[in-house]
Each structure stands twice: as C-alpha cells, then as structure tokens.
mmCIF file of C-alpha atoms in Angstrom:
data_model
loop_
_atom_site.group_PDB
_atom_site.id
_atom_site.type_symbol
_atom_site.label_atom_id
_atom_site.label_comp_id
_atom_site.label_asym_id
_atom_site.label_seq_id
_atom_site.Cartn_x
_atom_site.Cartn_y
_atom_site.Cartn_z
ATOM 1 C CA UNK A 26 16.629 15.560 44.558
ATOM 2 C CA UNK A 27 13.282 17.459 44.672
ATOM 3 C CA UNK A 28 10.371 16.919 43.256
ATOM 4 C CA UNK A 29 7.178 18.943 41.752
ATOM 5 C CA UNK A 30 4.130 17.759 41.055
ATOM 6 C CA UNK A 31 2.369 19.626 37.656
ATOM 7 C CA UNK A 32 -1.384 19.836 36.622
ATOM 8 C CA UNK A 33 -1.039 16.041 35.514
ATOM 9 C CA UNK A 34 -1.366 13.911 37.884
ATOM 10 C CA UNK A 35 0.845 11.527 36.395
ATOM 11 C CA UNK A 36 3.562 14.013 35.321
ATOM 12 C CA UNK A 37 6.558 14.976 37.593
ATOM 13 C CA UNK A 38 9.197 17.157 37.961
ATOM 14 C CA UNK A 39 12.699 15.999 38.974
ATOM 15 C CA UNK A 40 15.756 18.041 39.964
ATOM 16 C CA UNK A 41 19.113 15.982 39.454
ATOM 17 C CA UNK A 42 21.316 17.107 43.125
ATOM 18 C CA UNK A 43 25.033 16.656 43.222
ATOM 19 C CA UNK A 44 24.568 13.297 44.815
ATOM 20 C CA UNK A 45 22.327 12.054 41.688
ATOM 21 C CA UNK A 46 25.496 12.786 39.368
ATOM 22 C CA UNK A 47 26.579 9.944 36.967
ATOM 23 C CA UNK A 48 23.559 7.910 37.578
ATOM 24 C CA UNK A 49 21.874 6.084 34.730
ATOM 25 C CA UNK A 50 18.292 7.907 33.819
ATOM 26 C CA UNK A 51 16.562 4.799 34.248
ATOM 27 C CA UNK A 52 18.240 3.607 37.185
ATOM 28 C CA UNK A 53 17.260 6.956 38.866
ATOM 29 C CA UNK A 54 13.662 7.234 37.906
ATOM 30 C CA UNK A 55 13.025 3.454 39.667
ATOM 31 C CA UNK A 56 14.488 4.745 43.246
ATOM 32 C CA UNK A 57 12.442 8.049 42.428
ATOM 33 C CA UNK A 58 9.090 6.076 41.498
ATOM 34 C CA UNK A 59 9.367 3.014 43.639
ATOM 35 C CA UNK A 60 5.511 2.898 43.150
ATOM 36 C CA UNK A 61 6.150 2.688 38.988
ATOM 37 C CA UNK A 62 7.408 -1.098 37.599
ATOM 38 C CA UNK A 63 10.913 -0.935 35.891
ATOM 39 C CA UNK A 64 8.827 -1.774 32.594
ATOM 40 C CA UNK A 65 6.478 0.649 33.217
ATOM 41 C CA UNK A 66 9.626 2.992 33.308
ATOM 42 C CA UNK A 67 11.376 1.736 30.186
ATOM 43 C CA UNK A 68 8.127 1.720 28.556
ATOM 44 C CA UNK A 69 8.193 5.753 29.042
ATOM 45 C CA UNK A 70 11.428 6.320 28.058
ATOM 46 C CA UNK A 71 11.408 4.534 24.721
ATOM 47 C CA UNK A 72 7.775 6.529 24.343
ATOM 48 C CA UNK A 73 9.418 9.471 24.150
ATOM 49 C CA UNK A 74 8.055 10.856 27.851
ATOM 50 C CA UNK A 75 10.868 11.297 29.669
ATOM 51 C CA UNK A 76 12.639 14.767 28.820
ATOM 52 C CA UNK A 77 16.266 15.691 30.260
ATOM 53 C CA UNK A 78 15.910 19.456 30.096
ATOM 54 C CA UNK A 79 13.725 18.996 27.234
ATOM 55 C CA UNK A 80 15.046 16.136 25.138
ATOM 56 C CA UNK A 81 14.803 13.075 25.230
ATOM 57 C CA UNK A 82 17.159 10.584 26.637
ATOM 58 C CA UNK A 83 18.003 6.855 26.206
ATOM 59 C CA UNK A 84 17.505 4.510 29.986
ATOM 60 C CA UNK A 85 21.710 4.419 30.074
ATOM 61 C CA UNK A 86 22.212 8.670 30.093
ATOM 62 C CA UNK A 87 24.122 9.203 32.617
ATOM 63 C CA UNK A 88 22.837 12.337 34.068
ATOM 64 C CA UNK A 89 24.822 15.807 35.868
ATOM 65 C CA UNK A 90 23.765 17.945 38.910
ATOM 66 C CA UNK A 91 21.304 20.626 38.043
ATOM 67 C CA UNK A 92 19.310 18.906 35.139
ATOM 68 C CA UNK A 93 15.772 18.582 34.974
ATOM 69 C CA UNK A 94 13.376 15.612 34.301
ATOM 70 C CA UNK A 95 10.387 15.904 33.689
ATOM 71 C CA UNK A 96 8.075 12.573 33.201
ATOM 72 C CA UNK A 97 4.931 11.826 31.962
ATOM 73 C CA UNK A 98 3.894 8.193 33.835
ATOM 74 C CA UNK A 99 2.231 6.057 31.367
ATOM 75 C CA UNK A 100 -0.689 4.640 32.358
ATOM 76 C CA UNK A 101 -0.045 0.707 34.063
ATOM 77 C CA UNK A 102 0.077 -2.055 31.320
ATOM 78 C CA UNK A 103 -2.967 -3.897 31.599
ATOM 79 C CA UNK A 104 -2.429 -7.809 31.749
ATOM 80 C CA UNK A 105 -3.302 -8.284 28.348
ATOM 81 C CA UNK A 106 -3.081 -6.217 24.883
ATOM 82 C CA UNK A 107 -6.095 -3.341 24.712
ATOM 83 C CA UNK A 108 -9.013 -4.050 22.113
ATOM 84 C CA UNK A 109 -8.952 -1.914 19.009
ATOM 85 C CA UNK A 110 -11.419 -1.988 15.914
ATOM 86 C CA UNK A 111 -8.477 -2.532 13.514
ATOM 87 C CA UNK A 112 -10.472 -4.504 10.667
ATOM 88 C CA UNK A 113 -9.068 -8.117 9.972
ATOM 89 C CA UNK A 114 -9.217 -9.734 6.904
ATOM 90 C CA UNK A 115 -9.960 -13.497 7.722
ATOM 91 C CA UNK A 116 -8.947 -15.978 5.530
ATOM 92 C CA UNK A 117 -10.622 -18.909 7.860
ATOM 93 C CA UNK A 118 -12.753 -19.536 11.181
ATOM 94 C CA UNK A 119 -14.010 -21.827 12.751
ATOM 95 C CA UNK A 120 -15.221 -22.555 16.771
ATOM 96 C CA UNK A 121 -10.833 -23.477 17.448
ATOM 97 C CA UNK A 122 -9.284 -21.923 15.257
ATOM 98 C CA UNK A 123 -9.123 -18.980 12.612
ATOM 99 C CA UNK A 124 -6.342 -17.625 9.314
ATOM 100 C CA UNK A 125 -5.955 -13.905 9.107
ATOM 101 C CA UNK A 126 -4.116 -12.156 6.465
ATOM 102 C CA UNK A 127 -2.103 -10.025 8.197
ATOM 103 C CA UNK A 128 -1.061 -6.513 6.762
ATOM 104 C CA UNK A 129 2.417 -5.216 6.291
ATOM 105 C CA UNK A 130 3.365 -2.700 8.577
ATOM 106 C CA UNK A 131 1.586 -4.701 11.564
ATOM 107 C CA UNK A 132 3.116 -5.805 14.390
ATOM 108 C CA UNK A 133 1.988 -9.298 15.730
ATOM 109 C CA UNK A 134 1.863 -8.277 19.631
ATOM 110 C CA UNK A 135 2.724 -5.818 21.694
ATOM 111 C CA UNK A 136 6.627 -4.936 22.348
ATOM 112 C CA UNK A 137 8.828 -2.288 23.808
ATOM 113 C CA UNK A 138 7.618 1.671 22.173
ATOM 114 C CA UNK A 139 4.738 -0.630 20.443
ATOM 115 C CA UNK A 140 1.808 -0.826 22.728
ATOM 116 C CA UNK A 141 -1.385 -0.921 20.232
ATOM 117 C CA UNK A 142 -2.653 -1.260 16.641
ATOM 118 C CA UNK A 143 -0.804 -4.619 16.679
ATOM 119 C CA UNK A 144 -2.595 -7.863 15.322
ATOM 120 C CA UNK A 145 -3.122 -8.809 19.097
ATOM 121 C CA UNK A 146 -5.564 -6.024 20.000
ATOM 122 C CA UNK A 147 -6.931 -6.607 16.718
ATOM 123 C CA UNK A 148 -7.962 -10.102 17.608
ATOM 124 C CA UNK A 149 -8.942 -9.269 20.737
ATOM 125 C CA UNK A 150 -11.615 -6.620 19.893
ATOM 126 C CA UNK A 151 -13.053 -9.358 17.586
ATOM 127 C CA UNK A 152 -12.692 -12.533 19.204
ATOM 128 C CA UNK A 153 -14.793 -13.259 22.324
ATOM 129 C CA UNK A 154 -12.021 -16.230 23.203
ATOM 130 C CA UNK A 155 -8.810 -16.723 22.893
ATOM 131 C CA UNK A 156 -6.209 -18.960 24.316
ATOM 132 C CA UNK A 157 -3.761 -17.561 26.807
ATOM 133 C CA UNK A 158 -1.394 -20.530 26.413
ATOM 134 C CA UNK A 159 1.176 -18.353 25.208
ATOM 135 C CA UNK A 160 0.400 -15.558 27.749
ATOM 136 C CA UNK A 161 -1.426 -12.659 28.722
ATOM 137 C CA UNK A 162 0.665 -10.610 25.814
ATOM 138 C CA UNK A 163 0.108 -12.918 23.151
ATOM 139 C CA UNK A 164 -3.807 -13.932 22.850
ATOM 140 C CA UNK A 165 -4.045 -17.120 20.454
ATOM 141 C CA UNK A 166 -1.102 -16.147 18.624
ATOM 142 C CA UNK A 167 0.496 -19.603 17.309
ATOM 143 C CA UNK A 168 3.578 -18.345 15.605
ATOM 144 C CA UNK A 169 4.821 -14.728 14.245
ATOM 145 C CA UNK A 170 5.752 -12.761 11.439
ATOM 146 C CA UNK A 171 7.743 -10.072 10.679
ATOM 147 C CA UNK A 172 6.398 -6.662 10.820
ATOM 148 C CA UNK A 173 6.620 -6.249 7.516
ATOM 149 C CA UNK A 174 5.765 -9.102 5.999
ATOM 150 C CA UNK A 175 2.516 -9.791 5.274
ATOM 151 C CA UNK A 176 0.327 -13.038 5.057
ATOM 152 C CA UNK A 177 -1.397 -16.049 6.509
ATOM 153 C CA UNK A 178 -1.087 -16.553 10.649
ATOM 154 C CA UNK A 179 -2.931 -18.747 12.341
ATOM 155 C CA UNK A 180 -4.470 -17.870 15.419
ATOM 156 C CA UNK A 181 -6.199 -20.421 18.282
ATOM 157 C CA UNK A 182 -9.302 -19.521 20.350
ATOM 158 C CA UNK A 183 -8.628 -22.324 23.111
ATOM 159 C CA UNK A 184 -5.644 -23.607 24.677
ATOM 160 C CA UNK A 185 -6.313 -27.417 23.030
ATOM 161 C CA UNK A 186 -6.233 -26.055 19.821
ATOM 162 C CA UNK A 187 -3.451 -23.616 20.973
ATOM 163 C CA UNK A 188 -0.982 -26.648 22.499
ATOM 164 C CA UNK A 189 -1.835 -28.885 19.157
ATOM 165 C CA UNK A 190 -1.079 -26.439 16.602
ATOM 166 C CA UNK A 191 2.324 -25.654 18.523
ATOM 167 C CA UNK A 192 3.369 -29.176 18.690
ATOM 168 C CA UNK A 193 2.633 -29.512 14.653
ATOM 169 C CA UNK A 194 5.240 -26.502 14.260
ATOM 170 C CA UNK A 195 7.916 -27.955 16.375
ATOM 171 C CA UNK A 196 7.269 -31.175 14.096
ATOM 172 C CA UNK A 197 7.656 -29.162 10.943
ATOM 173 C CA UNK A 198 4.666 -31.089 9.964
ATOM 174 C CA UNK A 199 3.566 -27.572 8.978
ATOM 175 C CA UNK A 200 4.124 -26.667 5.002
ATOM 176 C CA UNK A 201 4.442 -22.976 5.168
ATOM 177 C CA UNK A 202 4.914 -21.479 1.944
ATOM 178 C CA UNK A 203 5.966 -18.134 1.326
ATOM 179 C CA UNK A 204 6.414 -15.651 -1.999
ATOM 180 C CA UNK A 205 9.181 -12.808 -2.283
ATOM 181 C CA UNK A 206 10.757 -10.409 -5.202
ATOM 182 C CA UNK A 207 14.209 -10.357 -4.739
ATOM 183 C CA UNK A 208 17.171 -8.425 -6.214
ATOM 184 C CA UNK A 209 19.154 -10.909 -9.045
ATOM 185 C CA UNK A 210 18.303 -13.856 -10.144
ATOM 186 C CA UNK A 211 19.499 -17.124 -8.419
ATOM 187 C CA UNK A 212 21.867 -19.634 -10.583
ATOM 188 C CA UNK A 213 19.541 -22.403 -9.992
ATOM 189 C CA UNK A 214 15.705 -23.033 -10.636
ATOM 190 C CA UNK A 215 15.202 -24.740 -7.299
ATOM 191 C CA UNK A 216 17.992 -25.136 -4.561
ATOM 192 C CA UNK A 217 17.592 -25.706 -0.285
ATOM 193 C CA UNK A 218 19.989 -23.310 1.072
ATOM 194 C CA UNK A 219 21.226 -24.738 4.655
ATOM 195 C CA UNK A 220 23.135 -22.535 7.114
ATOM 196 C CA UNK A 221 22.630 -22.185 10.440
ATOM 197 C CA UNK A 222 21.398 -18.949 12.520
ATOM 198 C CA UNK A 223 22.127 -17.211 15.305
ATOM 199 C CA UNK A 224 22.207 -13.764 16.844
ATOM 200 C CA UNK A 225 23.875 -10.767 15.499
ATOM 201 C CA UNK A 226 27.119 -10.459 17.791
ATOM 202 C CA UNK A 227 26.740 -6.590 18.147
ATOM 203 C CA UNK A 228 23.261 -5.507 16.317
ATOM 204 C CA UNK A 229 20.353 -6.454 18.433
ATOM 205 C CA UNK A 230 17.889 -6.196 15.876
ATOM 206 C CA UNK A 231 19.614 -8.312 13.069
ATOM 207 C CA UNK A 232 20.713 -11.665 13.441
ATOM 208 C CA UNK A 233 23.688 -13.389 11.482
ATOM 209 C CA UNK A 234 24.717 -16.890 9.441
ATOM 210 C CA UNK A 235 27.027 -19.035 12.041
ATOM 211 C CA UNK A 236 28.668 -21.317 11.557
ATOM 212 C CA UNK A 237 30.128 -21.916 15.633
ATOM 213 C CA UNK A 238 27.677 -24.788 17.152
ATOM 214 C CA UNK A 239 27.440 -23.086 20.275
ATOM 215 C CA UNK A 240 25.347 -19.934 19.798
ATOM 216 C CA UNK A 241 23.791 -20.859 16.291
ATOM 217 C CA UNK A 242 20.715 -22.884 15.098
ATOM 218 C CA UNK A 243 19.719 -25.008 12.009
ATOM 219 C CA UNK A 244 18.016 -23.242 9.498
ATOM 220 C CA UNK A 245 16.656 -24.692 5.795
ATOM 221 C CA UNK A 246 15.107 -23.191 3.119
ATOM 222 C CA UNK A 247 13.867 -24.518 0.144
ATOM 223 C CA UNK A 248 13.482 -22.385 -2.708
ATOM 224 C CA UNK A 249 12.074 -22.359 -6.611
ATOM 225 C CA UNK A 250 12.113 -19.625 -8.933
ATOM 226 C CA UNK A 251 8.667 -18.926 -9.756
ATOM 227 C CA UNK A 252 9.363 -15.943 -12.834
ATOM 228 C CA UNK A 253 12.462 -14.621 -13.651
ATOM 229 C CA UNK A 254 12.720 -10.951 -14.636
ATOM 230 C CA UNK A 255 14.852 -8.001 -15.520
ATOM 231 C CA UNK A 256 17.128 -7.875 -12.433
ATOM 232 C CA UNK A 257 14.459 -9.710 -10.338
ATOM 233 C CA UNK A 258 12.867 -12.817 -9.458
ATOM 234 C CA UNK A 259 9.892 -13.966 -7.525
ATOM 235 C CA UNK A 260 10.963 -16.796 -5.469
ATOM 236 C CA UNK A 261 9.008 -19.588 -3.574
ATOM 237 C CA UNK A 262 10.432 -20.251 -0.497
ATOM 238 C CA UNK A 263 9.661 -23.011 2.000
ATOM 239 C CA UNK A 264 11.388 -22.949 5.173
ATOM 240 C CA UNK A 265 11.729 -25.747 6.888
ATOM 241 C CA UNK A 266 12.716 -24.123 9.853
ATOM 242 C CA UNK A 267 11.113 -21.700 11.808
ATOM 243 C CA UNK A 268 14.376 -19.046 13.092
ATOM 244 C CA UNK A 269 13.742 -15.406 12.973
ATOM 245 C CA UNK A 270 14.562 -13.652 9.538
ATOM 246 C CA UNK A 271 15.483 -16.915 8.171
ATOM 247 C CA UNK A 272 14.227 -17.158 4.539
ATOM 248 C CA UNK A 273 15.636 -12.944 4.188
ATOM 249 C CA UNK A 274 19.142 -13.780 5.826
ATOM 250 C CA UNK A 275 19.055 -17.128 3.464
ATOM 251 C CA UNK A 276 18.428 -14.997 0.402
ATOM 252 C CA UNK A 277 20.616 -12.822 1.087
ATOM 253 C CA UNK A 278 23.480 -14.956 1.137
ATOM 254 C CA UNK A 279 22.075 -16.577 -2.488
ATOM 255 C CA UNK A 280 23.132 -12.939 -3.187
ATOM 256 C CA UNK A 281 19.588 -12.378 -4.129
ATOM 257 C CA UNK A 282 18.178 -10.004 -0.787
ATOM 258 C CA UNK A 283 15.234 -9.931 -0.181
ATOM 259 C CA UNK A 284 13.698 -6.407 -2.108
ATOM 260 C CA UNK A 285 13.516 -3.288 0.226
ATOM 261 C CA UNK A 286 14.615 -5.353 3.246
ATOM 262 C CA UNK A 287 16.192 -2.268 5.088
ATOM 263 C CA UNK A 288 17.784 -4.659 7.256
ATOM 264 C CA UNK A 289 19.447 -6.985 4.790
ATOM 265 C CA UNK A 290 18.930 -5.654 1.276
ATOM 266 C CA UNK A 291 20.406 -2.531 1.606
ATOM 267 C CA UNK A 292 17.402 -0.250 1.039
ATOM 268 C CA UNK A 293 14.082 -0.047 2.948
ATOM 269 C CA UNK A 294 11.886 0.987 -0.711
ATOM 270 C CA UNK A 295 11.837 1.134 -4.561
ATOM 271 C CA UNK A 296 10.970 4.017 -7.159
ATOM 272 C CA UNK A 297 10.448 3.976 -10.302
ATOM 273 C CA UNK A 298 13.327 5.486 -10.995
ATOM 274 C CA UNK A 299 15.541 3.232 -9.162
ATOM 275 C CA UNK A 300 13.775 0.377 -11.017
ATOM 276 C CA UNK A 301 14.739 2.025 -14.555
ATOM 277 C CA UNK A 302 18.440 1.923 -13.448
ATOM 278 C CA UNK A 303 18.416 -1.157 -11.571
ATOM 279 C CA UNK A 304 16.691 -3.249 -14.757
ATOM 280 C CA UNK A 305 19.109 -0.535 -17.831
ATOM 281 C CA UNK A 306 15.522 0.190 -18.922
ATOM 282 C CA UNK A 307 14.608 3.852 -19.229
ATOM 283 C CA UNK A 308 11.216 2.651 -20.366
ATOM 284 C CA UNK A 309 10.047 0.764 -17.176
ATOM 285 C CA UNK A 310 7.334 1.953 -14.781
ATOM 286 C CA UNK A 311 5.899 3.880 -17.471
ATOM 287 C CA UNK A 312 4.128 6.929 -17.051
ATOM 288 C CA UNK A 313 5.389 7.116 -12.829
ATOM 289 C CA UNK A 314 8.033 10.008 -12.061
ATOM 290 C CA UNK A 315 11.250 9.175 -10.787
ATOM 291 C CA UNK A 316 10.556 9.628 -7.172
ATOM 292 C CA UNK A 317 7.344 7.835 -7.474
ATOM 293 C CA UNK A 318 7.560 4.919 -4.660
ATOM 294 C CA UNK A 319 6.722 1.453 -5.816
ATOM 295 C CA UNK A 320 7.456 -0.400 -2.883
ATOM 296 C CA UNK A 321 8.374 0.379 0.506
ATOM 297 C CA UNK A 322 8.194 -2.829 2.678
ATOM 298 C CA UNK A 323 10.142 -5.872 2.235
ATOM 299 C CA UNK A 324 8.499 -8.004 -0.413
ATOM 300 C CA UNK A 325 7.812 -11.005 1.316
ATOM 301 C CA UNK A 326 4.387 -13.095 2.095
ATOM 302 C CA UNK A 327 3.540 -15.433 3.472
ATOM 303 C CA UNK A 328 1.284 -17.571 0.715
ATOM 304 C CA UNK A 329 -0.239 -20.228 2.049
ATOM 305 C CA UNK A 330 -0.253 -22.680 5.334
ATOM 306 C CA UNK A 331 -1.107 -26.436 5.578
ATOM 307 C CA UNK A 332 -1.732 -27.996 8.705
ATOM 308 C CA UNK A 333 -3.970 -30.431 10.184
ATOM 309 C CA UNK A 334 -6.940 -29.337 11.945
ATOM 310 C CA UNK A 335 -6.804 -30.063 15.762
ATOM 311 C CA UNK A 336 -10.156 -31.947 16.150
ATOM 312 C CA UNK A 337 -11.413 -33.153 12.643
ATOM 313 C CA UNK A 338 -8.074 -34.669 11.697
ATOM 314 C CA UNK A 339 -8.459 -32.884 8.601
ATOM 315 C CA UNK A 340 -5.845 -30.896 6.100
ATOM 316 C CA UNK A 341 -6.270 -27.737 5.468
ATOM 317 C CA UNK A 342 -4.609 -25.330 3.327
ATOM 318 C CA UNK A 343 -5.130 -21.945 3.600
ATOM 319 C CA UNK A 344 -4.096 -19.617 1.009
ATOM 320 C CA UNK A 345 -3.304 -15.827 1.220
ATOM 321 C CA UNK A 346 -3.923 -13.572 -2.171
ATOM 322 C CA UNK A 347 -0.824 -11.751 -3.218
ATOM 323 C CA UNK A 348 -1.117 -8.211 -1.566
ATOM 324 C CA UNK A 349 -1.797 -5.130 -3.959
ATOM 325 C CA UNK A 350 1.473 -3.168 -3.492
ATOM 326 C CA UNK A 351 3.383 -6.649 -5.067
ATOM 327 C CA UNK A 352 0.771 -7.612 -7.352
ATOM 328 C CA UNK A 353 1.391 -3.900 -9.146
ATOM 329 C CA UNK A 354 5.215 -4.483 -8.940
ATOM 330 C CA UNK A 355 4.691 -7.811 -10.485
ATOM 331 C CA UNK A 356 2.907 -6.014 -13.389
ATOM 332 C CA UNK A 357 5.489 -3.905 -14.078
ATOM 333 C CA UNK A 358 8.450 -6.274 -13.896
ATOM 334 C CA UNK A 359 6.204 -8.256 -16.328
ATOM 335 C CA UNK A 360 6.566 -5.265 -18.713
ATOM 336 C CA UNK A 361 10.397 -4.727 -19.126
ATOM 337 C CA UNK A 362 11.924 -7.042 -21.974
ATOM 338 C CA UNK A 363 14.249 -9.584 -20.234
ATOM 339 C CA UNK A 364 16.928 -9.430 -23.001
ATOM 340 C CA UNK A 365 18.666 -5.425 -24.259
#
C-alpha cells in the first residue's frame, strides 16, 4: 500500500497492493489511519467520503489489488451534538424542564450518516443547560420519536429533573396520547391491541410482532376511533408501552397501517389521485392534479403528554396542535361522502 497526500489536509490517497486483496474497506482504512477512531471511519463511509475508484463503497467491500481510495477524513466528533439555529416551537418551559413540538422529518439526536439539524443541536443552540444524564449525544432528551412523526417531547435541563421524568416513563405513569390517519377503518370503536415486539429477524431497520418470549417484549395499545371516513380513520392511540414503532406495527396488524408509513404501510406518500381511487371518489381533493402530493410522512403525532412535574408535584398536560400537512388532509377526507 502507498499513500498520497492531496491539497486537503484531511484527504488521502490509497493504493490497494496484492497483499491488501480481499480485505474489508473498513477494516483496511483502520490499520491505514490508526490515528482515525473506527467511528470516525464508519462515519465517512456512510457520508459518502470514501470513493473506491470513484464510487462509493459500503464498510464490508471487499477490495482487489490495484484499486484506489481516496478519503476525505471527517472532522473528529465533538463530545456532544454541534449547536444549530434550527427554530423550536416550544410548547412549555420552565427553569427544569421544557415541551417542544417537534417537526416531521427531524431526527431526535445524532446517529450514523445523521450528524446535524437534529432536535439535539437544536436544543443545544437554545438552551444554556441541559442534563447529560443520558449522555454527551443526547442533551436532556427524556424519550424519542420517530423521525417522522411529529409532536410533543419533553426535554430536561438538569439531571434531577432528567432521572425523575425517566423513572415516571418506566412507571407508565406517563399518559401519552397520540393521533394518526390510517388506511381502513377498524371493526371496533375502541379496542387495546396486545402483542408483543421484538426485532426484525433479518431487516435492521424494522422490527416485527413475536410471539417467542425470548427475544420479544410486551407491547399495548389502546385505541378509539376518533372520525371515520371514506377508506380512512383518525385513530387515538395510547400506548401503554413505550417499544420502538409500536402503535405503527400495532395498526398495522388491525389491518389499518399507519398512512404513508414506508416501512409498514406500503407507501411512503399520498396524492390526490391516489386518494380518488383509494376512497371510489373521482370528486375528492378537488381542484389538486393527480400527482399533486398530499402527504408524504407517516401520519402520526404525538397529541398530548401528562406527567407530573418533578418539583411542584403538579400535573401537567401538554398539548401539541395538529400539524398543517394533516389538518389539510383532514379537510379533505371531511369532504368525500362516506356512503356511494
């Protein structure tokens, strides 16, 4: 192997020798950069700065004599997310504690190939303190929520307030409420659907109802049809349980998904023209072309949180408006007869 350094001083030039051959592209690069963290490396390939004679390669390429790498270092993670003036929307604050409505689309903290505009840089460009009980990664971040759901999340400035919050969601003394269009209409007006969760046993990113003790965890939801439309519903769901993708795997075996969940629904958005066909009703989404998008996140938020406060004792409940993009769905599903 040889290596030549370019203009950058972080970019490099590697040669792959005959000795190099069948060696994993991230496994090289860490006996190459011994100076560079494995993360650090990982964090450049799945940023797209690694190039195998010009394209770009996943860490488990195995690579042949003669190629060349070229890679851009990233710059060392700093111990915490970076501060960005991403504008919040707070829904409460105090000196402990605050509620922010989080957007769809946001990430909660930072993660492999998503290093800022999460809500975590967010907070801290406009916090002067929050608690690290969760980490350097995760400033005051109590619990999560899916990058595309949006919604109330609460969010501790000290570690008290941090460790009490925590133990009120591993009580379930927390009522989380939560609103969602889905696709059908569910047999009953109210129902709590209770099957356990677990991971996928082959797709990372999804995870799967279990039924086998061993690698699977409780999971309720409680659930009441709010409106019934064409096709539709808008559901109120209250987990009980806190598992990852649990009220959008629960609806989906209701056989009601979950609308534009690209994971579990099938499709990751709506137009108006897949509305008319969906609802037989050539007349909805007046006035919008077919191609027109009407949604294109999952359509699920998180409504409203009540919790006690950590020093005054007190209940609050904290309630996040319905977000425009499902407010103007609403108002179209509204529209189309129910009956024809």
């Amino acid at each position: 192997m040889t290596a030549e350094p370019t203009p950058e001083e972080a970019k490099q030039l590697f040669h792959v020798e005959e000795s190099d051959l069948g060696k994993r592209l991230d496994a090289f690069l860490a006996i190459q950069l011994p100076q560079a963290s494995r993360v650090r490396i990982q964090r450049g390939i799945a940023d797209g700065l690694v190039k195998v004679d010009g394209q770009s390669r996943k860490p488990s390429y195995k690579l042949r004599t003669g190629q060349t790498i070229e890679f851009q270092l990233p710059s060392p993670p700093s111990e915490g997310p970076q501060p960005e003036p991403i504008p919040l929307d707070l829904l409460y604050e105090d000196e402990i504690l605050a509620v922010v409505n989080k957007p769809p689309g946001m990430i909660v903290h930072p993660a492999k190939g998503h290093w800022s505009g999460t809500l975590a840089s967010a907070l801290v460009y406009h916090f002067q303190q929050l608690s690290q009980f969760g980490g350097p990664t995760r400033p005051g971040i109590v619990h999560r929520l899916d990058r595309d759901t949006s919604g109330a999340i609460v969010i501790a400035k000290t570690d008290e307030a941090h460790a009490h919050l925590a133990e009120q969601f591993q009580a379930r003394t927390v009522r989380k409420e939560y609103l969602s269009i889905v696709m059908g209409c569910p047999d009953r007006d109210r129902d709590l659907i209770d099957f356990p969760i677990g991971d996928h046993p082959s797709q990372r990113e999804r995870k799967a109802l279990r039924s086998d003790h061993f690698s699977s965890r409780e999971a309720q939801t409680f659930y009441e049809v709010e409106e019934r439309f064409k096709g539709m519903a808008l559901l109120r769901a209250f987990p009980k349980t806190g598992r990852t993708h649990q009220i959008r795997l629960h609806f989906t075996h209701i056989r009601c998904p979950v609308l534009c969940d690209k994971i579990y629904g099938g499709r990751s958005q709506l137009t108006a023209g897949e509305l008319r066909t969906w609802c037989r009703n050539k007349t909805a989404a007046c006035g919008s072309a077919d191609n027109t998008i009407l949604l294109s996140r999952q359509a699920l938020h998180a409504h409203r949180l009540c919790f006690t406060h950590p020093t005054s004792g007190e209940e609050l409940e904290i309630t996040a408006p319905i977000p425009a993009d499902l407010e103007s769905l609403l108002l179209i599903l509204r529209q189309i007869p129910t009956s024809g």
